[in-house]
CSV table of C-alpha atoms in Angstrom, one decimal:
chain,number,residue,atom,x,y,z
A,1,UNK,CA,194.3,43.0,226.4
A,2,UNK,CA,192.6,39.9,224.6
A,3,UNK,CA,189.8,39.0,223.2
A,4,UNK,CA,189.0,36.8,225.8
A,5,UNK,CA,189.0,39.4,228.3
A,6,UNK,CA,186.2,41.8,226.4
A,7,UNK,CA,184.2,39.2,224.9
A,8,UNK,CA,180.6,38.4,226.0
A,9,UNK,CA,180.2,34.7,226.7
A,10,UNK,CA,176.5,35.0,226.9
A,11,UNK,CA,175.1,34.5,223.3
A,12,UNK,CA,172.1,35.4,221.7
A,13,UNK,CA,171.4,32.7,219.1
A,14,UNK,CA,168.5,31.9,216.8
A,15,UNK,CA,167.3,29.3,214.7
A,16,UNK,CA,167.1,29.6,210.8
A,17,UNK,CA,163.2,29.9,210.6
A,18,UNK,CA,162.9,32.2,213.2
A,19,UNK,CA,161.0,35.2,211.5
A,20,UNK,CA,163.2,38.6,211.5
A,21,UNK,CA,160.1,40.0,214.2
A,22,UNK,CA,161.3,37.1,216.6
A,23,UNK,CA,164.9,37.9,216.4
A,24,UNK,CA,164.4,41.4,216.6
A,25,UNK,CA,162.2,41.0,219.7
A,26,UNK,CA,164.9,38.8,221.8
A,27,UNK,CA,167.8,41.1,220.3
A,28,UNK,CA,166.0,44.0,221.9
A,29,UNK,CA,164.8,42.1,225.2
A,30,UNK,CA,168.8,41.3,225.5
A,31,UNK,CA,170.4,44.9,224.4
A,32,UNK,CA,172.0,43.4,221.7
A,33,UNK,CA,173.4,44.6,218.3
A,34,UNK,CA,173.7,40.5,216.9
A,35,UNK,CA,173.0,37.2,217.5
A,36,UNK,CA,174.3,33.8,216.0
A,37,UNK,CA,172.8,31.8,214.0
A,38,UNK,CA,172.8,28.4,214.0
A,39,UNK,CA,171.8,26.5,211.1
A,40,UNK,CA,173.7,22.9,210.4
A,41,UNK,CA,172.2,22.8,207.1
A,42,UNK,CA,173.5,25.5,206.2
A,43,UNK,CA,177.4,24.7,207.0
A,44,UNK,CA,177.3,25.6,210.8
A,45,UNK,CA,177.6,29.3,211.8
A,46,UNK,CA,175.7,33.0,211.3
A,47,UNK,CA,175.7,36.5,212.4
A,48,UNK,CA,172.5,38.2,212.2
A,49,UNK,CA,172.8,41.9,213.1
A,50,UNK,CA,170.6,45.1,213.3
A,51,UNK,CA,172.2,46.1,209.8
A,52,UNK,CA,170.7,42.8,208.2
A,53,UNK,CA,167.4,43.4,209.8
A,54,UNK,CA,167.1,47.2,209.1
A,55,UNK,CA,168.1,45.8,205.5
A,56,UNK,CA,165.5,44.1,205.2
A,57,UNK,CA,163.1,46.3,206.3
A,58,UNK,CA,164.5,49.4,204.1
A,59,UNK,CA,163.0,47.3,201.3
A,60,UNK,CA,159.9,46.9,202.4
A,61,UNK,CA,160.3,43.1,203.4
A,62,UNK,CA,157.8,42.1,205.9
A,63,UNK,CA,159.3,41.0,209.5
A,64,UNK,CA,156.7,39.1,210.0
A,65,UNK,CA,157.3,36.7,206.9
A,66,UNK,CA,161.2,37.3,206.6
A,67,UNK,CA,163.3,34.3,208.1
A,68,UNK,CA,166.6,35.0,209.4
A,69,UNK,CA,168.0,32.3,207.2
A,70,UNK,CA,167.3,34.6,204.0
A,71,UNK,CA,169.6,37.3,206.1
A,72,UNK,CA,172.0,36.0,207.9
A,73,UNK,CA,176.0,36.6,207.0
A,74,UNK,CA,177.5,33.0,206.4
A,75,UNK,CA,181.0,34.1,205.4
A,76,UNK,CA,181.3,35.1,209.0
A,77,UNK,CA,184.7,36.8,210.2
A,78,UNK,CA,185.7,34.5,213.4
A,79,UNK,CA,188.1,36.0,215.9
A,80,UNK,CA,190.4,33.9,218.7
A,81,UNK,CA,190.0,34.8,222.0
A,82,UNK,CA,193.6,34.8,222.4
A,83,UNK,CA,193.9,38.0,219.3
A,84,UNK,CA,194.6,41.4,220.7
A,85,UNK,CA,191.7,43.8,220.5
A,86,UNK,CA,193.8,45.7,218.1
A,87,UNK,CA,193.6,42.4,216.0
A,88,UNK,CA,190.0,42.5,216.5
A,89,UNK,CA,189.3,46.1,215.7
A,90,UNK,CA,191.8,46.3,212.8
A,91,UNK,CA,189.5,42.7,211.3
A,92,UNK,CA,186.5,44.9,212.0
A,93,UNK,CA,187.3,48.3,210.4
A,94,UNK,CA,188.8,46.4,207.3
A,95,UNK,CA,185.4,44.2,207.1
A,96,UNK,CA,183.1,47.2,207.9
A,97,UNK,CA,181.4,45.2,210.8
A,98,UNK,CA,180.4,45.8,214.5
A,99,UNK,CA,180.3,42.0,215.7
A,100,UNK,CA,182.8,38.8,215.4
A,101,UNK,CA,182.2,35.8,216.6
A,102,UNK,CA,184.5,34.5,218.7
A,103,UNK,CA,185.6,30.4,217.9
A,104,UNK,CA,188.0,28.3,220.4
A,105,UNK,CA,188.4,24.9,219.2
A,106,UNK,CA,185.9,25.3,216.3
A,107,UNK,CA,183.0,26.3,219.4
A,108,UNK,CA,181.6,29.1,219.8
A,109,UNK,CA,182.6,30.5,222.6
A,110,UNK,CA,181.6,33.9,222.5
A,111,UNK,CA,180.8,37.4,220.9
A,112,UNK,CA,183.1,40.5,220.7
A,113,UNK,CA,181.4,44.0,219.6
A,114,UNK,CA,182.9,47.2,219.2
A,115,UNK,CA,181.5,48.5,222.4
A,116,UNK,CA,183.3,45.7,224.4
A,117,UNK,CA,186.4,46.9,223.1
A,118,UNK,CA,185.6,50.6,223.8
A,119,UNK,CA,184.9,49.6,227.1
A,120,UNK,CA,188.2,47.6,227.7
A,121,UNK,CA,189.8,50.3,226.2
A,122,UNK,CA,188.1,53.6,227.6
A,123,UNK,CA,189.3,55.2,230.9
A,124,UNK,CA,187.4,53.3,234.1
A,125,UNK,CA,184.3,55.8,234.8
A,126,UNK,CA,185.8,58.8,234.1
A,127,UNK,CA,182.8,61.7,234.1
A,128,UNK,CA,182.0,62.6,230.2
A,129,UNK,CA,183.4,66.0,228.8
A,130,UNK,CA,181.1,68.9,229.3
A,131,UNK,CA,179.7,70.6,226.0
């Protein structure tokens, strides 16, 4: 299976000045773990994830004041939406990430997270173990 085939095409993105508050707000209102940044100042293309955010606020950094600029990963990892998800997972796992980006032709054309490839991956509703 490819990446194409687990990736959300639907993407959450966010400006550079939005405040860390705003992005967490539409993160949550979307039940999402990331969200893109795009910034052309800035060379292009972000990831802002919960991680960066919870970051942030670990230290004590105000939300409210905090711009996702200031937090946003720039030496992104892009995937191809023609990779395996073994390609994807094994780029994950050796970057210690949940999210890629997904790039076709230098666009954005999606986002892959580790629960889309759990889901591709996991038996179709099968009923969970008992404990």
């Amino acid at each position: 299976m490819l990446v194409r085939d687990a990736m959300s095409t639907v993407i959450l993105t966010v400006g550079p000045a939005h405040t860390l508050r705003q992005a967490a707000a539409l993160m949550s209102a979307r039940r999402v773990g990331a969200a893109v940044v795009l910034d052309p100042d800035a060379g292009g293309v972000g990831i802002l994830t919960e991680r960066d955010i919870l970051n942030s606020i670990g230290l004590g950094q105000n939300p409210d004041m905090e711009r996702t600029h200031a937090h946003t990963t720039t030496d992104v990892v892009f995937a191809a939406p023609t990779w395996t998800l073994e390609q994807a997972a094994r780029a994950m796992t050796h970057g210690g990430f949940r999210h890629l980006v997904v790039l076709d032709r230098g666009e954005v054309a999606g986002i892959v997270s580790v629960r889309d490839i759990i889901r591709c991956w996991a038996p179709a509703r099968e009923p969970a173990p008992a404990f």
